[in-house]
Short mmCIF file of C-alpha atoms and ligand atoms in Angstrom, two decimals:
data_model
loop_
_atom_site.label_atom_id
_atom_site.label_comp_id
_atom_site.label_asym_id
_atom_site.label_seq_id
_atom_site.Cartn_x
_atom_site.Cartn_y
_atom_site.Cartn_z
CA MET A 1 75.77 131.37 116.64
CA SER A 2 77.99 131.14 113.59
CA ALA A 3 76.95 129.04 110.60
CA GLN A 4 79.90 126.71 111.21
CA ALA A 5 78.81 126.02 114.78
CA LYS A 6 75.30 124.89 113.75
CA THR A 7 76.41 121.69 112.03
CA ARG A 8 79.59 119.91 112.90
CA ARG A 9 81.08 118.28 109.85
CA LEU A 10 83.09 115.11 110.23
CA THR A 11 86.81 115.79 110.08
CA ALA A 12 89.83 113.86 108.89
CA VAL A 13 90.60 113.18 112.56
CA ASP A 14 87.13 111.61 113.04
CA ILE A 15 87.69 109.35 110.03
CA ALA A 16 91.20 108.38 111.21
CA GLY A 17 89.71 107.38 114.59
CA ARG A 18 87.44 104.79 112.97
CA LYS A 19 90.19 102.19 112.39
CA GLY A 20 88.78 98.73 113.06
CA GLY A 21 85.37 100.20 114.04
CA ASP A 22 82.14 100.67 112.10
CA LYS A 23 82.65 100.56 108.34
CA ILE A 24 83.45 103.94 106.80
CA VAL A 25 81.18 104.62 103.83
CA SER A 26 81.88 107.02 101.01
CA LEU A 27 80.79 107.98 97.51
CA THR A 28 82.01 110.52 95.03
CA ALA A 29 79.97 113.62 94.17
CA TYR A 30 80.70 116.54 91.88
CA HIS A 31 77.49 118.57 92.15
CA ALA A 32 75.57 120.30 94.93
CA HIS A 33 72.39 118.27 94.44
CA THR A 34 74.03 114.84 94.49
CA ALA A 35 76.29 115.96 97.36
CA GLY A 36 73.15 116.81 99.35
CA ILE A 37 71.85 113.26 98.97
CA VAL A 38 75.19 111.54 99.59
CA ASP A 39 75.76 113.77 102.64
CA GLN A 40 72.80 112.21 104.44
CA TYR A 41 74.29 108.71 104.35
CA CYS A 42 78.06 108.86 103.89
CA ASP A 43 80.94 109.65 106.23
CA PHE A 44 82.96 111.42 103.58
CA ILE A 45 82.35 112.65 100.05
CA LEU A 46 85.16 112.51 97.53
CA VAL A 47 85.28 115.13 94.80
CA GLY A 48 87.23 112.73 92.64
CA ASP A 49 89.16 113.60 89.52
CA SER A 50 87.04 110.84 87.98
CA LEU A 51 84.82 113.84 87.20
CA GLY A 52 86.94 114.24 84.06
CA MET A 53 85.70 110.90 82.76
CA VAL A 54 82.20 110.93 84.29
CA MET A 55 81.19 114.55 83.65
CA HIS A 56 83.39 115.51 80.73
CA GLY A 57 83.66 112.25 78.79
CA LEU A 58 87.47 112.22 78.92
CA GLU A 59 89.22 108.88 78.38
CA THR A 60 91.45 109.28 81.45
CA THR A 61 91.81 111.61 84.44
CA VAL A 62 95.13 112.99 83.15
CA PRO A 63 93.72 116.19 81.53
CA VAL A 64 91.77 117.25 84.67
CA THR A 65 92.87 120.66 85.99
CA LEU A 66 93.06 122.28 89.43
CA GLU A 67 90.40 124.78 88.35
CA MET A 68 87.96 121.94 87.54
CA MET A 69 88.54 120.40 90.98
CA ILE A 70 88.09 123.71 92.79
CA LEU A 71 84.87 124.52 90.92
CA GLN A 72 83.25 121.17 91.74
CA GLY A 73 84.72 121.19 95.27
CA HIS A 74 82.81 124.44 95.87
CA ALA A 75 79.59 122.90 94.58
CA VAL A 76 79.92 119.84 96.82
CA MET A 77 80.68 121.96 99.89
CA ARG A 78 77.61 124.10 99.18
CA GLY A 79 75.41 121.01 98.84
CA SER A 80 76.59 119.22 101.98
CA THR A 81 76.72 119.95 105.71
CA LYS A 82 77.75 116.81 107.61
CA ALA A 83 80.22 114.67 105.71
CA LEU A 84 83.93 115.36 105.40
CA VAL A 85 84.63 116.59 101.87
CA VAL A 86 87.89 115.41 100.30
CA VAL A 87 89.07 116.93 97.01
CA ASP A 88 91.42 115.11 94.63
CA MET A 89 94.68 116.76 93.59
CA PRO A 90 94.70 116.43 89.78
CA PHE A 91 97.63 115.07 87.76
CA GLY A 92 100.46 117.60 87.49
CA SER A 93 99.42 119.65 90.53
CA TYR A 94 101.56 117.93 93.20
CA GLU A 95 104.17 115.51 91.84
CA GLU A 96 106.93 118.04 91.10
CA SER A 97 107.85 118.91 94.69
CA PRO A 98 106.42 119.12 98.22
CA GLU A 99 106.30 122.91 97.76
CA GLN A 100 104.21 122.64 94.60
CA ALA A 101 101.88 120.20 96.37
CA PHE A 102 101.54 122.52 99.39
CA ARG A 103 100.80 125.53 97.18
CA ASN A 104 98.04 123.74 95.28
CA ALA A 105 96.61 121.79 98.22
CA SER A 106 96.33 124.97 100.29
CA ARG A 107 94.57 126.64 97.34
CA ILE A 108 92.03 123.81 97.31
CA LEU A 109 91.38 124.05 101.05
CA LYS A 110 91.17 127.88 101.05
CA GLU A 111 89.01 128.20 97.94
CA THR A 112 86.61 125.30 98.57
CA MET A 113 86.69 125.06 102.40
CA ALA A 114 86.93 121.26 101.99
CA GLY A 115 88.48 119.36 104.90
CA ALA A 116 91.16 117.30 103.14
CA ILE A 117 92.85 116.51 99.85
CA LYS A 118 93.70 113.19 98.19
CA MET A 119 96.92 112.42 96.32
CA GLU A 120 97.78 109.33 94.31
CA GLY A 121 101.09 107.50 94.75
CA GLY A 122 103.10 105.33 97.13
CA THR A 123 106.67 105.50 98.41
CA HIS A 124 107.60 108.29 95.98
CA MET A 125 104.83 110.50 97.45
CA ALA A 126 105.68 109.81 101.12
CA GLU A 127 107.93 112.85 101.54
CA THR A 128 105.28 115.12 100.03
CA THR A 129 102.56 113.58 102.20
CA ALA A 130 104.59 114.23 105.37
CA PHE A 131 105.38 117.80 104.21
CA LEU A 132 101.68 118.59 103.80
CA VAL A 133 100.51 116.88 107.00
CA GLN A 134 103.16 118.68 109.06
CA ARG A 135 101.87 121.97 107.65
CA GLY A 136 98.20 121.42 108.45
CA ILE A 137 96.85 119.71 105.37
CA PRO A 138 95.02 116.41 105.99
CA VAL A 139 96.07 113.96 103.27
CA MET A 140 94.21 110.91 102.02
CA GLY A 141 96.58 108.61 100.12
CA HIS A 142 95.68 106.46 97.11
CA VAL A 143 97.69 103.34 96.27
CA GLY A 144 97.35 100.24 94.08
CA LEU A 145 95.68 101.11 90.79
CA THR A 146 96.40 104.83 90.51
CA PRO A 147 94.44 106.05 87.46
CA GLN A 148 96.63 109.14 86.92
CA ALA A 149 99.52 106.73 86.17
CA VAL A 150 97.54 105.03 83.39
CA ASN A 151 100.18 105.93 80.81
CA THR A 152 103.02 104.27 82.73
CA MET A 153 100.90 101.33 83.97
CA GLY A 154 99.83 100.58 80.38
CA GLY A 155 96.13 100.63 81.26
CA PHE A 156 93.86 100.32 84.28
CA ARG A 157 95.26 97.11 85.79
CA VAL A 158 94.62 95.27 89.06
CA GLN A 159 97.66 95.58 91.34
CA GLY A 160 99.34 93.34 93.92
CA ARG A 161 99.62 90.19 91.80
CA GLY A 162 102.79 88.07 92.20
CA ASP A 163 105.44 88.40 94.92
CA GLU A 164 106.89 91.57 93.47
CA GLY A 165 103.48 93.21 92.93
CA GLN A 166 102.44 92.44 96.49
CA ALA A 167 105.64 93.82 97.95
CA VAL A 168 105.28 97.07 95.97
CA VAL A 169 101.69 97.71 97.07
CA GLU A 170 102.44 96.85 100.70
CA ALA A 171 105.49 99.12 100.77
CA ASP A 172 103.45 101.92 99.17
CA ALA A 173 100.65 101.69 101.74
CA ARG A 174 103.10 101.51 104.64
CA ALA A 175 105.08 104.53 103.40
CA ILE A 176 101.96 106.69 103.05
CA SER A 177 100.69 105.51 106.45
CA ASP A 178 104.06 106.29 108.09
CA ALA A 179 104.04 109.71 106.41
CA GLY A 180 100.88 110.62 108.33
CA ALA A 181 97.98 110.20 105.89
CA PHE A 182 94.67 109.98 107.78
CA ALA A 183 93.27 107.38 105.35
CA ILE A 184 94.39 105.48 102.27
CA VAL A 185 92.26 104.60 99.26
CA MET A 186 93.29 101.18 97.99
CA GLU A 187 92.11 100.67 94.43
CA GLY A 188 92.16 97.49 92.33
CA ILE A 189 94.14 95.34 94.77
CA ILE A 190 93.72 91.57 95.18
CA GLU A 191 91.94 90.54 98.37
CA PRO A 192 94.75 88.88 100.40
CA VAL A 193 97.02 91.88 99.92
CA ALA A 194 94.27 94.36 100.83
CA ARG A 195 93.51 92.30 103.95
CA ARG A 196 97.16 92.06 105.01
CA ILE A 197 97.69 95.80 104.58
CA THR A 198 94.48 96.69 106.46
CA GLU A 199 95.43 94.42 109.34
CA SER A 200 99.01 95.67 109.56
CA ILE A 201 98.83 99.48 109.30
CA PRO A 202 97.25 101.91 111.81
CA THR A 203 95.73 104.01 109.02
CA VAL A 204 92.17 103.40 107.84
CA THR A 205 91.95 101.80 104.42
CA ILE A 206 89.16 102.64 101.98
CA GLY A 207 88.63 100.03 99.31
CA ILE A 208 87.47 100.36 95.72
CA GLY A 209 87.92 97.00 94.05
CA ALA A 210 89.98 95.94 97.05
CA SER A 211 87.58 93.51 98.82
CA PRO A 212 85.50 93.87 101.99
CA ALA A 213 88.66 93.50 104.09
CA CYS A 214 89.17 97.29 104.04
CA ASP A 215 88.03 99.60 106.87
CA GLY A 216 85.65 101.34 104.47
CA GLN A 217 84.41 101.41 100.89
CA ILE A 218 84.03 104.02 98.16
CA LEU A 219 82.42 103.92 94.71
CA VAL A 220 81.93 106.46 91.96
CA LEU A 221 78.32 107.58 92.43
CA GLU A 222 77.36 107.48 88.75
CA ASP A 223 78.74 103.93 88.43
CA MET A 224 76.67 102.51 91.25
CA LEU A 225 73.58 104.46 90.15
CA GLY A 226 73.73 102.69 86.80
CA LEU A 227 74.30 105.82 84.72
CA ASN A 228 76.91 104.06 82.59
CA ASP A 229 76.25 100.95 80.51
CA TRP A 230 79.63 99.42 81.33
CA VAL A 231 81.08 99.27 84.84
CA PRO A 232 84.15 97.49 86.21
CA LYS A 233 83.77 94.08 87.93
CA PHE A 234 84.02 95.59 91.42
CA VAL A 235 80.98 97.86 90.95
CA LYS A 236 77.50 96.75 91.87
CA LYS A 237 74.74 98.76 90.21
CA PHE A 238 72.39 99.78 93.01
CA GLY A 239 70.15 101.69 90.59
CA SER A 240 69.33 102.02 86.91
CA LEU A 241 69.51 105.76 86.44
CA ARG A 242 70.33 105.55 82.75
CA ASP A 243 67.01 103.79 82.01
CA HIS A 244 65.14 106.19 84.27
CA ILE A 245 66.65 109.28 82.58
CA GLU A 246 66.03 107.84 79.12
CA ASP A 247 62.39 107.00 79.93
CA SER A 248 61.84 110.53 81.29
CA VAL A 249 63.51 112.22 78.31
CA LYS A 250 61.47 110.07 75.90
CA ALA A 251 58.21 110.83 77.74
CA TYR A 252 58.96 114.58 77.70
CA THR A 253 59.78 114.70 73.99
CA GLU A 254 56.65 112.69 73.15
CA ALA A 255 54.49 114.97 75.32
CA VAL A 256 55.82 118.11 73.61
CA ARG A 257 55.30 116.58 70.18
CA ASP A 258 51.76 115.36 70.86
CA GLY A 259 50.78 118.67 72.54
CA SER A 260 50.03 117.22 76.00
CA PHE A 261 52.85 119.25 77.59
CA PRO A 262 52.70 122.05 78.69
CA GLY A 263 49.19 121.32 80.02
CA PRO A 264 46.81 123.69 81.83
CA ASP A 265 48.72 123.21 85.15
CA HIS A 266 51.95 124.48 83.62
CA VAL A 267 50.63 127.71 82.10
CA TYR A 268 50.71 131.17 83.77
CA LYS A 269 47.31 132.84 83.64
CA PRO A 270 46.68 136.60 83.82
CA LYS A 271 45.93 137.81 87.39
CA LYS A 272 42.22 138.37 88.13
CA ASP A 273 41.51 142.04 89.06
O1 KIV B 1 88.62 110.04 91.32
C1 KIV B 1 87.97 109.20 91.97
O2 KIV B 1 86.74 109.11 91.87
C2 KIV B 1 88.71 108.32 92.86
C3 KIV B 1 87.96 107.14 93.38
C4 KIV B 1 87.87 106.13 92.33
C5 KIV B 1 88.57 106.63 94.64
O3 KIV B 1 89.84 108.51 93.10
#
């Protein structure tokens, strides 16, 4: 039996079929070990370009490269067996033309073996989305607050406010749905708009700061684990990893300094003849 046949991973088609059904649950992961934990509980794992901010301390996701995404995509695929793995297309790797997007998306799928890619953008990315889907690349869309557009949005701002804002977000979601995306991340969108979109398009919606009205939810793992002091309003800290890491680091440094570590249990002894 081949390795692939032993465990059947969820696919983009499985996720698309969950519209209106059980909630779809997702987290980001960038490493094999966290992917292994997330894999046991989530339907899909996103290798988000948020890794630039979370792992590398960048101020935005704009400097993230294709090579960074492929490297961490590999790690997450190695650490997981069941969940669909979706890898973000970084800024500059898909916006120029459908051909550029296909070239880089196919590189991601071939080199990581992930099951889908995610691209940010609404109506202006519909043609590219259709181009990729028609050529065998499952696409997850991302509308509303699109962090890669931080420089034109003037900051990370909630979307869908006012008549014009609502119309833009709704048109964006509809265009990406019509183009054949299997799911759409809706980020930073006010609740009534997120609800209306979810109820009116056939594509599953995955909310992050877009209310419980969506078909599923996603958070950045490190945010909900409490690794960062500050988190946006829409994040609930389900853990306090920062305190836990700090306590452990402090205990280790104290133990080395006071001579209690390494203790007898941590020392290799010569073999007895
Ligand atoms: O990069 C990322 O982690 C994302 C999520 C916030 C949806 O796109």
